[in-house]
PDB file of C-alpha atoms and ligand atoms in Angstrom:
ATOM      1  CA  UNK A   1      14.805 -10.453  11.898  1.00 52.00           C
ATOM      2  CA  UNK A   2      15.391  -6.810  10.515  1.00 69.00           C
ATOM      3  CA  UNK A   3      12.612  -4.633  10.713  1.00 92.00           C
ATOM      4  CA  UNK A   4      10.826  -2.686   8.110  1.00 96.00           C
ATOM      5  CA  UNK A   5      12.908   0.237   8.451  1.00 95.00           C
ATOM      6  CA  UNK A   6      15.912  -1.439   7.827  1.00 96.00           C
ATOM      7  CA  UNK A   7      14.143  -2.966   4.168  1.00 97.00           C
ATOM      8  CA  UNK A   8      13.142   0.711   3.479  1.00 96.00           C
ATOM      9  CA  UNK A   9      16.335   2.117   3.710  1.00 96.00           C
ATOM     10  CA  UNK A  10      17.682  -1.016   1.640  1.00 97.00           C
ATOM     11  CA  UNK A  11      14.836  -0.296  -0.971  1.00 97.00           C
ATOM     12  CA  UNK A  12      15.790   3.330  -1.143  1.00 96.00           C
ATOM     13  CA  UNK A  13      20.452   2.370  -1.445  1.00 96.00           C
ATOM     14  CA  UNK A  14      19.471  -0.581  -4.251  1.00 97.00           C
ATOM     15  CA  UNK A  15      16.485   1.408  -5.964  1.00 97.00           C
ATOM     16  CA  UNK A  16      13.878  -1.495  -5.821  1.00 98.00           C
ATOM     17  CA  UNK A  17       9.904  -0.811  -4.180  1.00 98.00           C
ATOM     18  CA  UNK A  18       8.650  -2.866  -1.462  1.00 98.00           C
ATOM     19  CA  UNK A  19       4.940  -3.962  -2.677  1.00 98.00           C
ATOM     20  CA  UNK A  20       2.130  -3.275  -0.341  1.00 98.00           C
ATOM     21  CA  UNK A  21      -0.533  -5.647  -0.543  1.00 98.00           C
ATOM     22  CA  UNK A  22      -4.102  -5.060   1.207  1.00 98.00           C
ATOM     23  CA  UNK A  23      -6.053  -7.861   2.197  1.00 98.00           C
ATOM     24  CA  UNK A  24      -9.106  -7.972   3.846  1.00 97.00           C
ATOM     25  CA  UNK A  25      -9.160 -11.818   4.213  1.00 97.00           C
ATOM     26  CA  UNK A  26      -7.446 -14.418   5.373  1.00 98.00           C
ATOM     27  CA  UNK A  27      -7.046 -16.031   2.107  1.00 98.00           C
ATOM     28  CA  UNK A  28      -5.419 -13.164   0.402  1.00 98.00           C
ATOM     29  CA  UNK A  29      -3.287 -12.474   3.351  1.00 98.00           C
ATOM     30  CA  UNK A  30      -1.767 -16.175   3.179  1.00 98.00           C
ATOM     31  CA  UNK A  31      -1.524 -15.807  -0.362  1.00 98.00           C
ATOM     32  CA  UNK A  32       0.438 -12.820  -0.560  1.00 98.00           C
ATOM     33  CA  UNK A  33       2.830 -14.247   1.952  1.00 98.00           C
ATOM     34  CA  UNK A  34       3.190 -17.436  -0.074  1.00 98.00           C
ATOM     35  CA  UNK A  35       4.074 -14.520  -3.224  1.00 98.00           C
ATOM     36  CA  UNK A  36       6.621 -13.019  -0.729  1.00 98.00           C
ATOM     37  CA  UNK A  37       8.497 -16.224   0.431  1.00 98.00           C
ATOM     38  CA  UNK A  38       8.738 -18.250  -2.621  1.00 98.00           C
ATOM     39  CA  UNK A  39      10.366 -14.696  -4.518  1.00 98.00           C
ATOM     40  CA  UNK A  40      12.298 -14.543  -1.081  1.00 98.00           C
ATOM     41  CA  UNK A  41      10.669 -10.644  -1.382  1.00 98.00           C
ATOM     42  CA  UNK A  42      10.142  -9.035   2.028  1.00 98.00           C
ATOM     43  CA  UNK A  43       6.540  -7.962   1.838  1.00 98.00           C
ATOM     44  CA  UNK A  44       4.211  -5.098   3.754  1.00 98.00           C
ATOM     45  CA  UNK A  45       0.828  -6.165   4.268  1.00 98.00           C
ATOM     46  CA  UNK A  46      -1.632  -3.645   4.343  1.00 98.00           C
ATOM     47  CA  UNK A  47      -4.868  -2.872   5.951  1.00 98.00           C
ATOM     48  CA  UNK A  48      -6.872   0.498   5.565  1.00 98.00           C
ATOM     49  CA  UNK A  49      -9.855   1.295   8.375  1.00 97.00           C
ATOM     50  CA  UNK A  50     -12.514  -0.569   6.647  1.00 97.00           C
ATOM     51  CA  UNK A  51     -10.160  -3.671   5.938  1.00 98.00           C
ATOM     52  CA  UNK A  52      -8.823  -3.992   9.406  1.00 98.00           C
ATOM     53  CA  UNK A  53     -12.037  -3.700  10.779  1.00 98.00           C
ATOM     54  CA  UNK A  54     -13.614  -6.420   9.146  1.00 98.00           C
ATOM     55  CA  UNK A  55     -10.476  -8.608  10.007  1.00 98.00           C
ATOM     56  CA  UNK A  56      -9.386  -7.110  13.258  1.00 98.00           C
ATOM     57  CA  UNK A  57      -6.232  -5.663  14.227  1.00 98.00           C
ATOM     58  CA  UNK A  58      -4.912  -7.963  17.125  1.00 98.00           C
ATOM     59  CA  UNK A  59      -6.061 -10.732  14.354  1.00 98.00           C
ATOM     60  CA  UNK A  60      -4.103  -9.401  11.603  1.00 98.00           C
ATOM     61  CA  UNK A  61      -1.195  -8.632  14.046  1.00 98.00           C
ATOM     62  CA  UNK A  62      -1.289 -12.431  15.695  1.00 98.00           C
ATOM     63  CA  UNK A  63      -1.133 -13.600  11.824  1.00 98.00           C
ATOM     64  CA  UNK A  64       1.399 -11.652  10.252  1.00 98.00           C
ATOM     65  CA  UNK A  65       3.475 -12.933  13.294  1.00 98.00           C
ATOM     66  CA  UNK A  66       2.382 -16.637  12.460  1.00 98.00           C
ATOM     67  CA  UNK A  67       3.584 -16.140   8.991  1.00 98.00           C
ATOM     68  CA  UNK A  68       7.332 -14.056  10.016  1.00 97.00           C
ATOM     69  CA  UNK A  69       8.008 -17.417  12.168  1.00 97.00           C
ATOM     70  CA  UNK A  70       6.607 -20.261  10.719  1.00 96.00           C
ATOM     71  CA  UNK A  71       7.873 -19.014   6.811  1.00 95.00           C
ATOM     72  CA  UNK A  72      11.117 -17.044   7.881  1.00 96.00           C
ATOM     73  CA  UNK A  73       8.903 -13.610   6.294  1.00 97.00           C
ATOM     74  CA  UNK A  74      10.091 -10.472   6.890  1.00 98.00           C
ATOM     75  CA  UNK A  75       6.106  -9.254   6.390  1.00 98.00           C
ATOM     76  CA  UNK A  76       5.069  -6.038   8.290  1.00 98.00           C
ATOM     77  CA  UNK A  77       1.875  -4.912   9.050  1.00 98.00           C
ATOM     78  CA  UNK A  78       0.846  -1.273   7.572  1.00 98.00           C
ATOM     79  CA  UNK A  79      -2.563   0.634   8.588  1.00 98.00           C
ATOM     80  CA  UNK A  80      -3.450   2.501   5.457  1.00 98.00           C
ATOM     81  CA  UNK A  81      -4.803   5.517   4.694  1.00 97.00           C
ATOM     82  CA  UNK A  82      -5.792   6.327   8.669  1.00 98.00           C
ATOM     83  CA  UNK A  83      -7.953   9.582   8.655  1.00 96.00           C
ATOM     84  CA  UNK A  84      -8.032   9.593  12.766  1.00 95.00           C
ATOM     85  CA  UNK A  85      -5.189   9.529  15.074  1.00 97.00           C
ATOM     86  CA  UNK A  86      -7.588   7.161  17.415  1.00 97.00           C
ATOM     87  CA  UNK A  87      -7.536   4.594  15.427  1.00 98.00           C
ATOM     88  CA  UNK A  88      -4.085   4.974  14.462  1.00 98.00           C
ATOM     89  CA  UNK A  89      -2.854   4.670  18.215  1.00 98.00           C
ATOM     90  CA  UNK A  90      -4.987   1.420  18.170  1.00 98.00           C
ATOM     91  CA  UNK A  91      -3.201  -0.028  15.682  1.00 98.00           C
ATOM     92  CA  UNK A  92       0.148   1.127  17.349  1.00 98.00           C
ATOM     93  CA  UNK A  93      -0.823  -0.433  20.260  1.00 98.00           C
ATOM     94  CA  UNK A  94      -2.106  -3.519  18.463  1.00 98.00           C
ATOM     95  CA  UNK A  95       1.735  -3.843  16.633  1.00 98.00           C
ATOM     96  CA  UNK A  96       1.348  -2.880  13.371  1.00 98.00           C
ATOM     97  CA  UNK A  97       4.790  -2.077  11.800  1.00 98.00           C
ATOM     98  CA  UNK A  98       4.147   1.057  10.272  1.00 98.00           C
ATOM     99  CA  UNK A  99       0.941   3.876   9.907  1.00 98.00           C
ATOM    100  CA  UNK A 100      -0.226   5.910   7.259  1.00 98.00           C
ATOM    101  CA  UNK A 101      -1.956   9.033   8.121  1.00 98.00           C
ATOM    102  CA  UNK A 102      -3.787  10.438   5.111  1.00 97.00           C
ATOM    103  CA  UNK A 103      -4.633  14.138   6.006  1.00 97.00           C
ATOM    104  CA  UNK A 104      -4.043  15.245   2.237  1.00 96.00           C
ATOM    105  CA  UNK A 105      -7.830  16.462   2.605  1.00 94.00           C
ATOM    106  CA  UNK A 106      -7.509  19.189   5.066  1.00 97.00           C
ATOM    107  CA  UNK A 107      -5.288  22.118   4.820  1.00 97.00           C
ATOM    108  CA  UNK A 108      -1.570  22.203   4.963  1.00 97.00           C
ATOM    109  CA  UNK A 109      -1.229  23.202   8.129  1.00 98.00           C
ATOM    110  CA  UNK A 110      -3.809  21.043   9.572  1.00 98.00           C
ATOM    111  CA  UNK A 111      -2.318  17.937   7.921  1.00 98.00           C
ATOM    112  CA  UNK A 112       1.052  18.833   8.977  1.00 98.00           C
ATOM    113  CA  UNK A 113      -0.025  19.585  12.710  1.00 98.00           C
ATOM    114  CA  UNK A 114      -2.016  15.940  13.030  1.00 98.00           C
ATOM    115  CA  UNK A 115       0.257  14.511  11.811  1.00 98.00           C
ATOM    116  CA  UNK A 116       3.167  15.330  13.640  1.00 98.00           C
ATOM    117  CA  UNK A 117       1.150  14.155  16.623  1.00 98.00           C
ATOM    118  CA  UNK A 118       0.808  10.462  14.916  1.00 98.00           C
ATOM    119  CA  UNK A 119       4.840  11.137  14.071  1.00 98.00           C
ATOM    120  CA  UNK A 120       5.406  11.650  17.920  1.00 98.00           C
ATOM    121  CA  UNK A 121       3.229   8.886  19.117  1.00 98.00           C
ATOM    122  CA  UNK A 122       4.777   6.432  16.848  1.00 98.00           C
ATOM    123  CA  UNK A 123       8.150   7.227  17.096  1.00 97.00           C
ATOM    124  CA  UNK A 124       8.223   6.511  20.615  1.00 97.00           C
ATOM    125  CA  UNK A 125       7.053   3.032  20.020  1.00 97.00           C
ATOM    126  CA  UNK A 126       9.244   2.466  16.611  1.00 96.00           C
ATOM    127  CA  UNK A 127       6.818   2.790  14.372  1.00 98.00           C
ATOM    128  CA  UNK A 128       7.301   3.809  10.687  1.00 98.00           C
ATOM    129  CA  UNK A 129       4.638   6.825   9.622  1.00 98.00           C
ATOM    130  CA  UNK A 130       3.504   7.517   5.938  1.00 98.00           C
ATOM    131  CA  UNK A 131       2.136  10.876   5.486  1.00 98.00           C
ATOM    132  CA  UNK A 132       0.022  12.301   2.083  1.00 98.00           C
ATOM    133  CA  UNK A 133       0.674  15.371   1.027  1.00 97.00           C
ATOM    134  CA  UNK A 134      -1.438  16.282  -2.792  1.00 97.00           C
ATOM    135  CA  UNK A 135      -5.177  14.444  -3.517  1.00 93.00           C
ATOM    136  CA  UNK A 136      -4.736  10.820  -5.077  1.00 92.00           C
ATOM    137  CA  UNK A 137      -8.497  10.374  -6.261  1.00 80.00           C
ATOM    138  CA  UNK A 138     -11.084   7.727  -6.344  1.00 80.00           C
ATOM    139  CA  UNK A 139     -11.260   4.564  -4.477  1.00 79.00           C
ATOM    140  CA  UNK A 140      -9.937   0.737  -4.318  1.00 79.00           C
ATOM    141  CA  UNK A 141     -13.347  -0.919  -5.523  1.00 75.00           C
ATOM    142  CA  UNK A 142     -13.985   0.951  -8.714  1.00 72.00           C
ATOM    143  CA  UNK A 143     -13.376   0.224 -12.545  1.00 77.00           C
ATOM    144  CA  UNK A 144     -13.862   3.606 -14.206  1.00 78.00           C
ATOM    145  CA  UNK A 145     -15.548   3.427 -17.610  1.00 74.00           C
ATOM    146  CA  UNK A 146     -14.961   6.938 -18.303  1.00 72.00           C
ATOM    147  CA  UNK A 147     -11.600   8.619 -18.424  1.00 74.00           C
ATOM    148  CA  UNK A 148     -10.112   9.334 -15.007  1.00 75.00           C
ATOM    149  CA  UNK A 149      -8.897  13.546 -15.584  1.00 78.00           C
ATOM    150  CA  UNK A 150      -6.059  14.059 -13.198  1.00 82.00           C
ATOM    151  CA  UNK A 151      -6.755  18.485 -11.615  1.00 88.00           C
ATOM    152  CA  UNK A 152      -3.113  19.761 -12.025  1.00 91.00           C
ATOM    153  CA  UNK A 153      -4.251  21.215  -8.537  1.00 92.00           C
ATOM    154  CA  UNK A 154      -4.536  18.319  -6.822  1.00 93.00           C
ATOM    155  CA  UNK A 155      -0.869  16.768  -7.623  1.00 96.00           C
ATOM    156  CA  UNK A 156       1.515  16.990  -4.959  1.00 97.00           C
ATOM    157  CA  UNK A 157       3.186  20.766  -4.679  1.00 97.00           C
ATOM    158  CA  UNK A 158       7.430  20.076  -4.427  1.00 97.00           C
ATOM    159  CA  UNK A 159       7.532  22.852  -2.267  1.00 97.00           C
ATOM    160  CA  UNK A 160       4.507  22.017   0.136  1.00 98.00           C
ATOM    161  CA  UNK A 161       5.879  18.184   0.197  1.00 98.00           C
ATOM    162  CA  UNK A 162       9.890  20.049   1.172  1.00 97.00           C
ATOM    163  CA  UNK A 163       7.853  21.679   4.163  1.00 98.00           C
ATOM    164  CA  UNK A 164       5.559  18.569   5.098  1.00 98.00           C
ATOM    165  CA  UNK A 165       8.793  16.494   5.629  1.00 97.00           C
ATOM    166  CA  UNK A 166      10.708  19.137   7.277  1.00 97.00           C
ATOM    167  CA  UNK A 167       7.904  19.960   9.863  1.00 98.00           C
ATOM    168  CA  UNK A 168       6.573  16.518  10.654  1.00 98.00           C
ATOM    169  CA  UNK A 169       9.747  14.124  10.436  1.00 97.00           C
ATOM    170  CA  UNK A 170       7.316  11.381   8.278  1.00 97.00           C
ATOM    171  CA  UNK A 171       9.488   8.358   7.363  1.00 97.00           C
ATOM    172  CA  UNK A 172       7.900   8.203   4.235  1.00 98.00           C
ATOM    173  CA  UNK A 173       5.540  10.823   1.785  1.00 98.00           C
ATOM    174  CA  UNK A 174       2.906   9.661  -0.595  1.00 98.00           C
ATOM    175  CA  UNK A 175       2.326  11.448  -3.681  1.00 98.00           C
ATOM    176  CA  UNK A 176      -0.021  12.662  -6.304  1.00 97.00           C
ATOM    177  CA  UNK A 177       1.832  12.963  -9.402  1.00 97.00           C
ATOM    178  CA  UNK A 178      -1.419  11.002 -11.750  1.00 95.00           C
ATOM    179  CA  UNK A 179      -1.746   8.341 -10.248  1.00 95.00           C
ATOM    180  CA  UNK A 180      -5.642   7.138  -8.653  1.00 92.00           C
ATOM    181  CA  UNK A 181      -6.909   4.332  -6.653  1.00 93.00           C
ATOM    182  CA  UNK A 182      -9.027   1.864  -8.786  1.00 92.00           C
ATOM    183  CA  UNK A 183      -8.537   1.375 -12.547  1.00 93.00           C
ATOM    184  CA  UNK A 184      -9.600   2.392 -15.765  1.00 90.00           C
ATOM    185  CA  UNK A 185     -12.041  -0.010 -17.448  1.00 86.00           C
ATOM    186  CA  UNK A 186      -9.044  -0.612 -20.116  1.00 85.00           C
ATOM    187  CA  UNK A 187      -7.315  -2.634 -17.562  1.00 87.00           C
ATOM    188  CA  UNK A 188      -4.429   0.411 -18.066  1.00 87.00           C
ATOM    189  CA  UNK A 189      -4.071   4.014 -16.170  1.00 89.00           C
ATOM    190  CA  UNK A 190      -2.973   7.101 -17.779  1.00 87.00           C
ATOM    191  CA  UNK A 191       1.037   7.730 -17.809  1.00 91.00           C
ATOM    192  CA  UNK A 192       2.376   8.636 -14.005  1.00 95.00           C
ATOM    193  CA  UNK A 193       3.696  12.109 -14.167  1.00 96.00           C
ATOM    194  CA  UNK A 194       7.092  11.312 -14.151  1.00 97.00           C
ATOM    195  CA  UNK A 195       8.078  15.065 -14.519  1.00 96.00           C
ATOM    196  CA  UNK A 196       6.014  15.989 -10.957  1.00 96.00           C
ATOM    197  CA  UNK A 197       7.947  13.409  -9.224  1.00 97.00           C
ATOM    198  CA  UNK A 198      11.408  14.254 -10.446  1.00 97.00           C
ATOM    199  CA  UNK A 199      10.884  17.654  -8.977  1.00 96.00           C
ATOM    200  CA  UNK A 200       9.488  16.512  -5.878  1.00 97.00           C
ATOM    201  CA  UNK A 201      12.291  14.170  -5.172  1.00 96.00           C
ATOM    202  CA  UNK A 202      14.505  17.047  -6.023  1.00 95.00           C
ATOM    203  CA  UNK A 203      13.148  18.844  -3.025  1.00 95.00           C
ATOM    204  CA  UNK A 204      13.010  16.310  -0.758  1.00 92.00           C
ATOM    205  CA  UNK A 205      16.476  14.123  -1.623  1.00 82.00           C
ATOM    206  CA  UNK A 206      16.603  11.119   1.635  1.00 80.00           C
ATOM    207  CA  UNK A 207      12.655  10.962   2.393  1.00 86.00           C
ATOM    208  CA  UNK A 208      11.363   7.573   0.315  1.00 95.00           C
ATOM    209  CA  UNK A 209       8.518   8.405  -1.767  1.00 98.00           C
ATOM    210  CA  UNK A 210       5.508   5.748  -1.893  1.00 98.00           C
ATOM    211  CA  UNK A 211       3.049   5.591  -4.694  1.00 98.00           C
ATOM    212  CA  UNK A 212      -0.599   4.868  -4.124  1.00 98.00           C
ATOM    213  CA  UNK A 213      -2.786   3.625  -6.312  1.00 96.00           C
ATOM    214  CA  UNK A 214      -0.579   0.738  -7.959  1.00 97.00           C
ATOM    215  CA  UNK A 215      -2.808  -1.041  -9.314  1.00 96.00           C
ATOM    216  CA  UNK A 216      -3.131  -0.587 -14.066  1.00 95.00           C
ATOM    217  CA  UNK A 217       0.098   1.737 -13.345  1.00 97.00           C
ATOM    218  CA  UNK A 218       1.551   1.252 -16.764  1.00 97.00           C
ATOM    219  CA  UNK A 219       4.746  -0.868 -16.046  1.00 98.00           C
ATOM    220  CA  UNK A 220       7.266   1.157 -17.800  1.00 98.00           C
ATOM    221  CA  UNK A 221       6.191   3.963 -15.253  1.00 98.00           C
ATOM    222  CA  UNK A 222       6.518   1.840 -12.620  1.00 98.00           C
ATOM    223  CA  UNK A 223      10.048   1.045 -13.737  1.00 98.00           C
ATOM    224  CA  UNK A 224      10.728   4.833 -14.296  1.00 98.00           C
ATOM    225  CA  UNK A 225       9.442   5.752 -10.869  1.00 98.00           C
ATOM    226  CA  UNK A 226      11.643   3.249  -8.748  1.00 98.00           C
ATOM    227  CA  UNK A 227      14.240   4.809 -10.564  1.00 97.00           C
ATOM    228  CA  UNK A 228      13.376   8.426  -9.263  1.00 96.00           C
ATOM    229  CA  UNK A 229      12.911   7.536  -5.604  1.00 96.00           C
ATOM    230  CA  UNK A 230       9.336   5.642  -5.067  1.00 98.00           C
ATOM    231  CA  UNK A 231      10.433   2.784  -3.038  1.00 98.00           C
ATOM    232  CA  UNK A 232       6.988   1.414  -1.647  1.00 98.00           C
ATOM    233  CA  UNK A 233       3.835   0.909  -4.028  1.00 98.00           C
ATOM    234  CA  UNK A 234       0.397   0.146  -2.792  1.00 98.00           C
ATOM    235  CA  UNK A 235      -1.691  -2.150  -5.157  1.00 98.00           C
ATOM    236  CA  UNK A 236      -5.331  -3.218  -3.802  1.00 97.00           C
ATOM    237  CA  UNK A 237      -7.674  -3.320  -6.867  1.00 96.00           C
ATOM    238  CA  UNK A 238      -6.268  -5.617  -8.673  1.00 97.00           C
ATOM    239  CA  UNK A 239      -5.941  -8.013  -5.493  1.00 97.00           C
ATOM    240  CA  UNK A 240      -9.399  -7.739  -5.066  1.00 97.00           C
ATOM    241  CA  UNK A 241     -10.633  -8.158  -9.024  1.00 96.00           C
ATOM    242  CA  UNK A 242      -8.717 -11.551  -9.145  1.00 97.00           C
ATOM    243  CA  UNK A 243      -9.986 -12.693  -6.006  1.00 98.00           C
ATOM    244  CA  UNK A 244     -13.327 -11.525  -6.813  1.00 97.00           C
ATOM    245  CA  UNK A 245     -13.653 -12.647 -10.494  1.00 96.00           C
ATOM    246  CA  UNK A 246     -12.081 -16.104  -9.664  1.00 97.00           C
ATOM    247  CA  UNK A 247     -14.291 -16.640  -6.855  1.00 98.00           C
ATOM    248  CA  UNK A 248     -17.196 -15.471  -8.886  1.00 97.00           C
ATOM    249  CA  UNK A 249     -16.550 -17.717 -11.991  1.00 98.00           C
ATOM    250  CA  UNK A 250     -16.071 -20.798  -9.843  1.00 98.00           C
ATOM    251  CA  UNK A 251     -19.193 -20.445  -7.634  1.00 98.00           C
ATOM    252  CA  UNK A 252     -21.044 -19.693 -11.305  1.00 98.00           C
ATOM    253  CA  UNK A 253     -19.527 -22.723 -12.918  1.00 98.00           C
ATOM    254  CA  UNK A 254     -20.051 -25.074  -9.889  1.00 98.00           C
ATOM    255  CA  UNK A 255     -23.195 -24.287  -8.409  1.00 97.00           C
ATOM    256  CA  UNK A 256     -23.279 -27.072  -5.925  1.00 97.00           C
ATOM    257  CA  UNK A 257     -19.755 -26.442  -4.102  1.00 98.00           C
ATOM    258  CA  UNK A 258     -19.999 -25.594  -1.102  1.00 98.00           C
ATOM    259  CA  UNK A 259     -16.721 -26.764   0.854  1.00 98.00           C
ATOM    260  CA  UNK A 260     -14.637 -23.437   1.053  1.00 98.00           C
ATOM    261  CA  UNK A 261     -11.287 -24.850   0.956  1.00 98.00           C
ATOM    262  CA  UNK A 262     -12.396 -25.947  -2.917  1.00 98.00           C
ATOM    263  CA  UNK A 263     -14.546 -22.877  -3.942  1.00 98.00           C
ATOM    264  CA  UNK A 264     -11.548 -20.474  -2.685  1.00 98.00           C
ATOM    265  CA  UNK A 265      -8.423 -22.048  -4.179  1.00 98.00           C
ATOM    266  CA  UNK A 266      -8.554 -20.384  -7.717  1.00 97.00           C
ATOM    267  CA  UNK A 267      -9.188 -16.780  -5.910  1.00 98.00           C
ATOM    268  CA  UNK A 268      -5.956 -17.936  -3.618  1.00 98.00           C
ATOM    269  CA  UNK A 269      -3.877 -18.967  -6.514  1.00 98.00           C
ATOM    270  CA  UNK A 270      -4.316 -15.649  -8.848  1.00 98.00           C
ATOM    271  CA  UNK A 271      -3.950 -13.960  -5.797  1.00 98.00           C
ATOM    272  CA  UNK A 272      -0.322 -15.394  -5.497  1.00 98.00           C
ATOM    273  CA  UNK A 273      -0.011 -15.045  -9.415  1.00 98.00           C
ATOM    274  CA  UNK A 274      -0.553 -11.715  -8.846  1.00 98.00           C
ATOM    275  CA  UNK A 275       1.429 -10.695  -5.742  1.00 98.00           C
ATOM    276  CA  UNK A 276       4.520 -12.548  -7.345  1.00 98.00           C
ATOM    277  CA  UNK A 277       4.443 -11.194 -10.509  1.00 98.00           C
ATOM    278  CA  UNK A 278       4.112  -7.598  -8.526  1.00 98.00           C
ATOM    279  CA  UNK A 279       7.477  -8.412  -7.130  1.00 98.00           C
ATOM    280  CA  UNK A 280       9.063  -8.941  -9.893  1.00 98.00           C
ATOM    281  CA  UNK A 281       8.192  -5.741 -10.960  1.00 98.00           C
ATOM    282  CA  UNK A 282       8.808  -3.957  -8.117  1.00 98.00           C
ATOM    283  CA  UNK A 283      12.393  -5.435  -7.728  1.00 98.00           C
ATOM    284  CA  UNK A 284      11.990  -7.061  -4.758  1.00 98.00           C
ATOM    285  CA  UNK A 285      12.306 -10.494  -5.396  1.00 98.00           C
ATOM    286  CA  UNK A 286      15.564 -11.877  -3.501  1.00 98.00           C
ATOM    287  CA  UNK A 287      16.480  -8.929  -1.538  1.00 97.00           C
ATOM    288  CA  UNK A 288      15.966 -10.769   2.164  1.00 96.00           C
TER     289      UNK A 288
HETATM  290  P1  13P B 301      -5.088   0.542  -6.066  1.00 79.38           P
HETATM  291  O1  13P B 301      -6.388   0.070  -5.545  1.00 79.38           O
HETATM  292  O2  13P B 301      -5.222   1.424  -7.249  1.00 79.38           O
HETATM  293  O3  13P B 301      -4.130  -0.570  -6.278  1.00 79.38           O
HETATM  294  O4  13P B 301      -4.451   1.460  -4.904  1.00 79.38           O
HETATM  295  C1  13P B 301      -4.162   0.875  -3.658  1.00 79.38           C
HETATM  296  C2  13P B 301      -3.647   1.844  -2.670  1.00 79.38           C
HETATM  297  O5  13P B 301      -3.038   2.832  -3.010  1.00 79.38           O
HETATM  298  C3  13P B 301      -3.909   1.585  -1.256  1.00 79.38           C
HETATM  299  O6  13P B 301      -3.476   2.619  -0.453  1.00 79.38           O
END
């Protein structure tokens, strides 16, 4: 089966996005691969530190394997937003597909010398690497009630993200151009800045551009920013809203359930609404 960087380099000749889902469950794992194989999408499943702890690694591993054989799924495994090269080596060794290394905290030239070690490590085992480069704010469990202000300082400088690349050899760069993990209360972000990311990509023409923080990402913007180079896009927030909210309202509305394979179908199903309609977006849908 062709491996992820094969789909990447697809995603970046057709201009479509490969979705990346995070799960932290088995549920939403097998729903998102349902989403993938019924659009015929391939699909990266994604896991940051706290998610692939809870699950395990060899667990997640062992599972997106079950799912690439028994539905034909090109699914690969990404460890997201990895702040230590440790644990990053672990889920090498484990098999993940593919590692993001988020140093966009520390200084340039730290972020660029850690991770060129994850860059070296990986490479020698085929391994896809992700680096950051810019601040993308907030978190994956939040609804903000108040506006979300975007610091012009903390979007992603075209010249520093030319020099990341360069120096480190990353497969792919994430990017702060207004876009934030979590969503507005209003169910919709603020406008991407389309105008950052045309410069960036201007810099950095043949390294594919991901974009974090998917999830209320106005779809229009979305559209836009396939069309200027972003060929992965992470959504998690809105994963975990409908499985959280469906779960909720069922368990409220059915206090004596207590048979799991009942109380978690409605959480599996929006789920699946979700990832597939995601897909469709993203332009994925029949490309395997
Ligand atoms: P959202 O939670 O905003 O979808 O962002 C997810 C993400 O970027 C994971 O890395």
């Amino acid at each position: 089966m062709t491996n992820i960087k094969k789909y990447l380099e697809k995603a970046q000749e057709e201009k479509w996005a490969m979705g990346q889902f995070n799960f932290s469950d088995f549920t939403q794992m097998k729903a998102v691969c349902e989403a993938a194989v019924t659009a015929k999408s391939p699909v990266i499943l994604g896991t940051s530190e706290g998610e692939s702890r809870f699950f395990g690694l060899q667990e997640a591993v062992a599972l997106r394997d079950v799912f690439k054989k028994k539905l034909g799924l090109p699914a690969f495994l990404n460890l997201d937003h990895g702040k230590s090269f440790e644990y990053l080596k672990e889920a090498i060794d484990a098999g993940y597909d593919m590692v993001h290394f988020d140093g966009s905290k520390l200084p340039l030239e730290e972020n660029i010398k850690l991770t060129k070690e994850v860059v070296k490590y990986a490479k020698k085992k085929g391994v896809t690497v992700e680096g950051e480069v810019g601040r993308i704010g907030t978190d994956s469990s939040k609804l903000y009630s108040e506006k979300f202000e975007i610091k012009e300082e903390d979007l992603t400088k075209p010249d520093e993200a030319q020099r990341f690349v360069k120096e480190t050899g990353v497969d792919l760069l994430a990017v702060s151009i207004g876009n934030f993990h979590g969503i507005e209360a209003s169910g919709i972000d603020p406008n991407l800045r389309l105008d950052s990311l045309k410069q960036i990509a201007g810099k950095i023409s043949g390294t594919a551009l991901v974009l974090h923080g998917g999830s209320g990402t106005p779809e229009d913007d979305i559209r836009e920013a396939i069309k200027l180079g972003i060929i992965k896009i992470n959504i998690n927030t809105e994963i975990r809203l409908a499985f959280a909210g469906n779960l909720r309202r069922f368990l409220d509305n059915n206090k004596d359930e207590i048979v799991p394979y009942k109380f978690l179908l409605d959480a599996k199903n929006s789920v699946e609404k979700l990832a597939g309609r995601k897909i469709g977006l993203f332009g994925s849908a029949g490309r395997i």
